[in-house]
Tab-separated table of C-alpha atoms in Angstrom:
chain	number	residue	atom	x	y	z
A	1278	MET	CA	44.157	-84.824	84.624
A	1279	GLU	CA	41.356	-84.135	82.649
A	1280	VAL	CA	39.136	-81.737	80.277
A	1281	GLN	CA	35.795	-80.830	79.998
A	1282	ILE	CA	34.369	-79.133	76.855
A	1283	LEU	CA	31.398	-76.544	77.920
A	1284	ASN	CA	30.507	-75.041	74.633
A	1285	ARG	CA	31.813	-74.868	70.827
A	1286	LYS	CA	31.544	-71.488	68.470
A	1287	LYS	CA	33.231	-71.593	65.035
A	1288	LEU	CA	34.453	-68.426	64.530
A	1289	VAL	CA	33.312	-66.342	61.203
A	1290	ASN	CA	36.058	-64.935	58.496
A	1291	ILE	CA	38.991	-66.156	60.809
A	1292	PRO	CA	41.457	-68.050	58.845
A	1293	SER	CA	43.127	-70.952	60.574
A	1294	GLY	CA	42.958	-69.916	63.906
A	1295	SER	CA	46.529	-70.251	65.451
A	1296	GLY	CA	46.968	-67.552	68.749
A	1297	ILE	CA	44.360	-66.502	71.333
A	1298	ALA	CA	45.159	-64.269	74.135
A	1299	LYS	CA	42.299	-62.730	76.690
A	1300	THR	CA	42.219	-59.222	78.063
A	1301	ASP	CA	40.188	-57.597	80.234
A	1302	ASP	CA	37.707	-56.533	77.707
A	1303	GLY	CA	37.291	-59.597	75.220
A	1304	TYR	CA	39.928	-61.485	73.173
A	1305	TYR	CA	42.374	-61.152	70.708
A	1306	VAL	CA	43.165	-63.966	67.978
A	1307	ILE	CA	45.295	-64.379	65.106
A	1308	GLY	CA	45.142	-67.232	62.162
A	1309	ASP	CA	48.462	-68.457	60.297
A	1310	ASP	CA	46.638	-68.073	56.989
A	1311	SER	CA	45.532	-63.935	57.651
A	1312	PRO	CA	47.652	-60.988	57.816
A	1313	TYR	CA	44.983	-59.799	60.512
A	1314	LEU	CA	45.060	-59.794	64.301
A	1315	TYR	CA	41.271	-59.781	65.148
A	1316	PHE	CA	39.405	-58.804	68.242
A	1317	LEU	CA	36.284	-60.376	69.963
A	1318	ASP	CA	33.621	-59.130	71.794
A	1319	GLN	CA	32.774	-61.817	75.220
A	1320	ASN	CA	30.338	-63.686	73.004
A	1321	PHE	CA	33.333	-64.484	70.452
A	1322	GLU	CA	31.999	-61.900	67.441
A	1323	VAL	CA	34.930	-59.860	65.716
A	1324	ILE	CA	34.885	-56.786	66.823
A	1325	SER	CA	37.627	-55.231	64.737
A	1326	LYS	CA	40.636	-56.513	62.938
A	1327	THR	CA	43.976	-54.707	62.803
A	1328	LEU	CA	46.796	-55.261	59.794
A	1329	ILE	CA	49.937	-56.816	61.169
A	1330	SER	CA	51.278	-58.463	58.137
A	1331	ASP	CA	51.468	-57.550	54.486
A	1332	ASP	CA	48.262	-58.191	52.807
A	1333	GLN	CA	49.454	-58.362	49.077
A	1334	ASN	CA	48.894	-62.155	48.888
A	1335	PHE	CA	45.646	-62.347	51.080
A	1336	ASN	CA	42.286	-63.409	48.608
A	1337	GLY	CA	40.358	-62.695	51.406
A	1338	LYS	CA	40.018	-66.226	52.796
A	1339	ARG	CA	43.639	-67.234	53.142
A	1340	ILE	CA	47.173	-66.427	52.445
A	1341	ILE	CA	49.230	-67.941	50.109
A	1342	LYS	CA	51.272	-70.822	51.698
A	1343	SER	CA	54.517	-70.515	50.055
A	1344	GLU	CA	54.394	-66.503	51.199
A	1345	LYS	CA	52.728	-66.366	54.429
A	1346	ALA	CA	54.342	-65.540	57.661
A	1347	ASP	CA	53.035	-67.955	59.367
A	1348	PHE	CA	51.885	-66.493	62.760
A	1349	GLU	CA	51.502	-69.658	65.236
A	1350	THR	CA	52.113	-67.616	68.694
A	1351	LEU	CA	50.130	-65.052	70.311
A	1352	GLU	CA	50.661	-64.092	74.279
A	1353	LEU	CA	49.618	-60.906	76.410
A	1354	ILE	CA	52.083	-59.535	78.186
A	1355	GLY	CA	50.974	-57.026	80.850
A	1356	LYS	CA	47.991	-55.211	80.545
A	1357	ASN	CA	48.399	-54.262	76.538
A	1358	GLU	CA	51.508	-55.767	74.849
A	1359	LEU	CA	51.064	-58.891	72.603
A	1360	VAL	CA	53.704	-60.495	70.824
A	1361	ILE	CA	53.520	-62.595	67.633
A	1362	PHE	CA	55.919	-64.634	66.031
A	1363	GLY	CA	56.442	-66.513	62.625
A	1364	SER	CA	57.230	-70.254	63.127
A	1365	GLY	CA	60.499	-70.151	61.213
A	1366	GLY	CA	59.629	-72.867	59.267
A	1367	LYS	CA	60.464	-71.456	55.896
A	1368	SER	CA	63.531	-68.372	55.805
A	1369	PRO	CA	63.239	-65.495	55.921
A	1370	GLN	CA	59.199	-65.559	55.229
A	1371	ARG	CA	58.393	-66.983	58.696
A	1372	ASP	CA	61.030	-65.170	60.532
A	1373	VAL	CA	59.083	-62.828	61.932
A	1374	PHE	CA	58.679	-60.747	65.181
A	1375	VAL	CA	55.700	-58.611	65.964
A	1376	GLN	CA	54.570	-56.245	68.853
A	1377	VAL	CA	51.365	-54.633	69.676
A	1378	PHE	CA	50.512	-52.186	72.032
A	1379	LEU	CA	46.937	-51.788	73.415
A	1380	ASN	CA	46.639	-48.440	73.855
A	1381	GLU	CA	43.802	-45.882	72.874
A	1382	GLN	CA	45.220	-46.474	69.011
A	1383	ILE	CA	46.880	-49.842	68.470
A	1384	THR	CA	50.421	-49.402	67.414
A	1385	VAL	CA	52.011	-52.651	65.495
A	1386	GLU	CA	56.167	-52.972	65.496
A	1387	LYS	CA	57.880	-55.752	63.334
A	1388	TYR	CA	61.164	-57.534	63.573
A	1389	TYR	CA	62.680	-60.020	61.392
A	1390	LEU	CA	64.601	-62.701	63.591
A	1391	THR	CA	66.572	-64.342	60.864
A	1392	SER	CA	70.085	-63.661	62.965
A	1393	PHE	CA	67.919	-65.048	66.014
A	1394	TYR	CA	66.387	-68.125	64.818
A	1395	ASN	CA	69.850	-68.848	62.827
A	1396	HIS	CA	71.419	-68.928	66.140
A	1397	LEU	CA	68.254	-71.573	67.481
A	1398	ARG	CA	68.552	-73.425	64.217
A	1399	SER	CA	72.567	-73.697	65.183
A	1400	LEU	CA	72.024	-75.142	68.467
A	1401	PRO	CA	72.692	-79.111	68.989
A	1402	VAL	CA	69.374	-79.870	70.376
A	1403	LEU	CA	67.779	-79.116	66.767
A	1404	LYS	CA	70.844	-80.917	65.404
A	1405	ASP	CA	68.407	-83.193	62.677
A	1406	ALA	CA	65.511	-81.272	63.416
A	1407	GLU	CA	63.679	-78.338	61.925
A	1408	LEU	CA	62.977	-74.685	63.640
A	1409	ASN	CA	59.030	-74.637	63.739
A	1410	ILE	CA	58.185	-71.665	66.876
A	1411	GLU	CA	54.203	-72.976	67.285
A	1412	ALA	CA	53.698	-70.529	70.939
A	1413	THR	CA	54.938	-68.268	73.311
A	1414	ALA	CA	54.593	-67.984	77.227
A	1415	PHE	CA	55.802	-65.289	79.609
A	1416	HIS	CA	56.492	-64.983	83.308
A	1417	GLU	CA	58.428	-62.813	85.244
A	1418	GLY	CA	60.329	-61.204	82.734
A	1419	GLN	CA	61.026	-63.990	80.977
A	1420	LEU	CA	60.136	-65.242	77.765
A	1421	TYR	CA	59.458	-69.253	76.669
A	1422	LEU	CA	58.852	-70.313	72.921
A	1423	PHE	CA	57.723	-73.931	72.388
A	1424	ASN	CA	58.946	-75.164	68.887
A	1425	ARG	CA	56.776	-78.551	67.397
A	1426	ARG	CA	58.513	-81.720	66.866
A	1427	LYS	CA	61.103	-81.342	67.797
A	1428	ASN	CA	59.340	-80.906	70.997
A	1429	ILE	CA	61.500	-77.927	72.131
A	1430	ILE	CA	61.103	-75.451	75.270
A	1431	PHE	CA	63.444	-72.242	74.924
A	1432	LYS	CA	63.874	-69.835	77.170
A	1433	PHE	CA	65.313	-66.650	77.619
A	1434	ASP	CA	65.113	-62.873	79.460
A	1435	TYR	CA	62.778	-60.741	77.143
A	1436	GLY	CA	63.976	-57.253	78.129
A	1437	GLN	CA	67.551	-58.760	76.698
A	1438	PHE	CA	66.165	-59.833	73.611
A	1439	LEU	CA	64.047	-56.343	72.581
A	1440	SER	CA	67.608	-55.042	73.068
A	1441	PHE	CA	69.434	-57.659	71.188
A	1442	LEU	CA	66.605	-56.928	68.165
A	1443	LYS	CA	67.628	-53.227	68.556
A	1444	ASP	CA	71.259	-53.868	68.239
A	1445	GLU	CA	71.850	-52.847	71.696
A	1446	VAL	CA	73.183	-55.942	73.018
A	1447	ALA	CA	74.458	-59.419	72.492
A	1448	LEU	CA	72.431	-62.517	72.240
A	1449	PRO	CA	70.540	-63.553	75.245
A	1450	THR	CA	71.226	-66.480	77.008
A	1451	ILE	CA	69.327	-69.392	75.959
A	1452	GLU	CA	67.956	-72.328	78.058
A	1453	VAL	CA	67.055	-75.316	76.284
A	1454	HIS	CA	64.491	-78.106	77.676
A	1455	ASP	CA	63.626	-81.217	75.154
A	1456	TYR	CA	60.641	-83.022	76.034
A	1457	ILE	CA	59.029	-86.609	74.517
A	1458	LEU	CA	55.387	-85.977	74.202
A	1459	PRO	CA	52.427	-88.774	74.337
A	1460	THR	CA	51.300	-90.281	70.642
A	1461	ILE	CA	48.773	-91.242	68.885
A	1462	ASN	CA	48.839	-94.246	66.247
A	1463	LYS	CA	52.642	-93.722	66.946
A	1464	VAL	CA	52.670	-90.124	66.024
A	1465	GLU	CA	54.185	-87.670	68.517
A	1466	ALA	CA	52.430	-84.859	69.666
A	1467	GLY	CA	53.836	-81.519	69.005
A	1468	PHE	CA	53.616	-78.687	71.048
A	1469	SER	CA	50.923	-76.132	69.369
A	1470	GLY	CA	50.146	-73.455	72.263
A	1471	ALA	CA	50.492	-72.618	76.109
A	1472	THR	CA	50.206	-69.992	78.565
A	1473	ILE	CA	51.004	-69.493	82.027
A	1474	LEU	CA	48.292	-69.631	85.088
A	1475	LYS	CA	48.680	-65.815	87.203
A	1476	ASP	CA	48.504	-67.464	90.615
A	1477	GLN	CA	50.302	-71.000	90.263
A	1478	PRO	CA	53.879	-71.124	88.467
A	1479	LYS	CA	52.556	-73.521	86.244
A	1480	ILE	CA	52.571	-73.547	82.172
A	1481	ILE	CA	49.495	-74.890	80.311
A	1482	PHE	CA	50.019	-76.479	77.386
A	1483	THR	CA	48.174	-77.591	74.270
A	1484	ALA	CA	49.697	-80.312	71.808
A	1485	SER	CA	48.417	-81.524	68.721
A	1486	VAL	CA	48.962	-84.381	66.564
A	1487	GLU	CA	48.824	-84.819	62.798
A	1488	ASP	CA	50.153	-87.004	60.755
A	1489	THR	CA	53.008	-85.049	58.920
A	1490	ASP	CA	57.085	-85.716	58.719
A	1491	ASN	CA	57.420	-82.084	58.345
A	1492	PRO	CA	56.597	-78.751	59.710
A	1493	TYR	CA	55.916	-77.438	56.179
A	1494	ASP	CA	52.689	-79.587	55.109
A	1495	ASP	CA	49.120	-80.402	56.589
A	1496	GLY	CA	48.490	-83.996	57.674
A	1497	GLU	CA	45.725	-86.381	58.776
A	1498	ILE	CA	44.400	-84.701	62.145
A	1499	LEU	CA	44.550	-87.298	65.255
A	1500	GLY	CA	43.791	-85.502	68.090
A	1501	SER	CA	45.247	-83.009	70.850
A	1502	TYR	CA	46.509	-83.103	74.190
A	1503	ILE	CA	46.427	-80.727	77.215
A	1504	GLY	CA	49.396	-80.529	79.372
A	1505	MET	CA	51.254	-78.556	82.567
A	1506	ILE	CA	54.647	-78.271	83.321
A	1507	ASP	CA	55.574	-76.558	86.727
A	1508	ILE	CA	58.429	-73.499	86.830
A	1509	SER	CA	58.448	-73.015	90.028
A	1510	ASN	CA	61.928	-71.247	91.598
A	1511	LYS	CA	62.526	-70.194	88.043
A	1512	THR	CA	62.926	-73.701	86.651
A	1513	ILE	CA	61.560	-75.940	83.940
A	1514	SER	CA	60.260	-79.548	84.739
A	1515	ASP	CA	61.525	-81.841	83.235
A	1516	GLN	CA	57.968	-83.575	84.013
A	1517	PHE	CA	54.796	-82.931	83.211
A	1518	GLU	CA	50.759	-84.386	83.520
A	1519	TYR	CA	48.714	-84.450	80.747
A	1520	CYS	CA	45.295	-85.632	79.554
A	1521	GLU	CA	43.941	-85.958	75.910
A	1522	LEU	CA	41.209	-83.969	74.643
A	1523	SER	CA	38.575	-86.670	73.991
A	1524	ASN	CA	35.772	-85.662	71.744
A	1525	SER	CA	33.591	-88.946	69.874
A	1526	GLU	CA	32.406	-86.443	66.922
A	1527	GLU	CA	35.582	-85.486	65.703
A	1528	HIS	CA	39.511	-85.090	66.102
A	1529	TYR	CA	40.328	-81.730	67.077
A	1530	LYS	CA	43.404	-80.152	66.296
A	1531	VAL	CA	44.114	-77.460	68.976
A	1532	GLU	CA	46.448	-74.530	68.207
A	1533	SER	CA	46.289	-72.622	71.417
A	1534	VAL	CA	45.223	-71.789	74.858
A	1535	THR	CA	44.811	-68.860	76.873
A	1536	ILE	CA	43.090	-68.776	80.729
A	1537	GLU	CA	39.758	-67.665	81.353
A	1538	GLU	CA	39.513	-67.901	84.959
A	1539	GLU	CA	41.506	-69.619	87.498
A	1540	ILE	CA	38.552	-70.958	89.667
A	1541	SER	CA	40.499	-72.886	92.126
A	1542	VAL	CA	43.767	-74.731	93.113
A	1543	GLY	CA	43.175	-77.770	90.667
A	1544	LYS	CA	40.044	-76.199	88.448
A	1545	THR	CA	40.458	-74.289	85.479
A	1546	LYS	CA	38.379	-72.555	82.765
A	1547	MET	CA	40.412	-72.087	79.192
A	1548	ILE	CA	39.558	-71.017	76.384
A	1549	LEU	CA	41.050	-73.230	72.973
A	1550	ILE	CA	41.105	-72.230	69.586
A	1551	THR	CA	41.395	-74.909	66.762
A	1552	ASP	CA	42.106	-75.149	63.194
A	1553	ASP	CA	40.896	-77.985	60.856
A	1554	ASP	CA	43.334	-77.378	58.224
A	1555	GLU	CA	40.798	-76.337	55.917
A	1556	GLY	CA	40.809	-72.538	56.882
A	1557	ASN	CA	38.009	-73.367	59.608
A	1558	SER	CA	38.137	-72.241	63.307
A	1559	MET	CA	36.326	-73.274	66.272
A	1560	ILE	CA	36.861	-71.722	69.933
A	1561	LEU	CA	36.366	-74.685	72.449
A	1562	GLU	CA	35.240	-73.602	76.129
A	1563	SER	CA	36.390	-76.032	78.450
A	1564	VAL	CA	37.642	-76.484	82.314
A	1565	LEU	CA	40.843	-78.189	82.937
A	1566	LEU	CA	40.744	-80.361	86.228
A	1567	TRP	CA	43.677	-81.693	87.856
């Protein structure tokens, strides 16, 4: 498995990029230090932005850390729905779910997830660990949430989840898979982004390595990995392939991934977004080979 970086582009006025999703017309981007959803054209220039969270603590550059919703996940469902989750790393500020409908006029619906996140926090797999949702993927009606260090995938029916949020049904059944990811300097990587190939039943995930012992504080950026998990036959494999995103110039903290083009079996063009923990965001146009 190998990743080749083709191009790099620094994003202007998008603080702390944390999620990216490709549509037919361009790219939608979020940042965990911003209350906006940004729309970028094919050249990664900002065309518009939509308010998706309270902006009273936004100074034009970054949200006050203690008050931010910490939007870390962005995924496209179908042609016109985006889903965004707060990390849950601090309750209730980060217990947030946002649906964005990409109609002629963008509409935004917001839900608070404290009861759902408290259920996840109570699961045995998170004993002696913290909830820190960092990525979302969607496939065949199922939503996958990725927790970071402890590295866990929560899988559940998306339709039932929406009905639960509207108080129509009980909590959906949640399937749980935990992973031990590779390390750099004895620090384990943590899930940071994910999406699913359209032509093959495989999760593409990103995992970054940051020298910190909790989900709230930043630490030294040590590097990132790209990985793949098979989800054939409605299962989630406990095995995964991976490779390090090598770069001699600097260590990238990759936050999210979206698929640009599935060129052939074993060759996919990806768009990665990175965050340097100083408020700067960068796009990496890349090719994944396996």
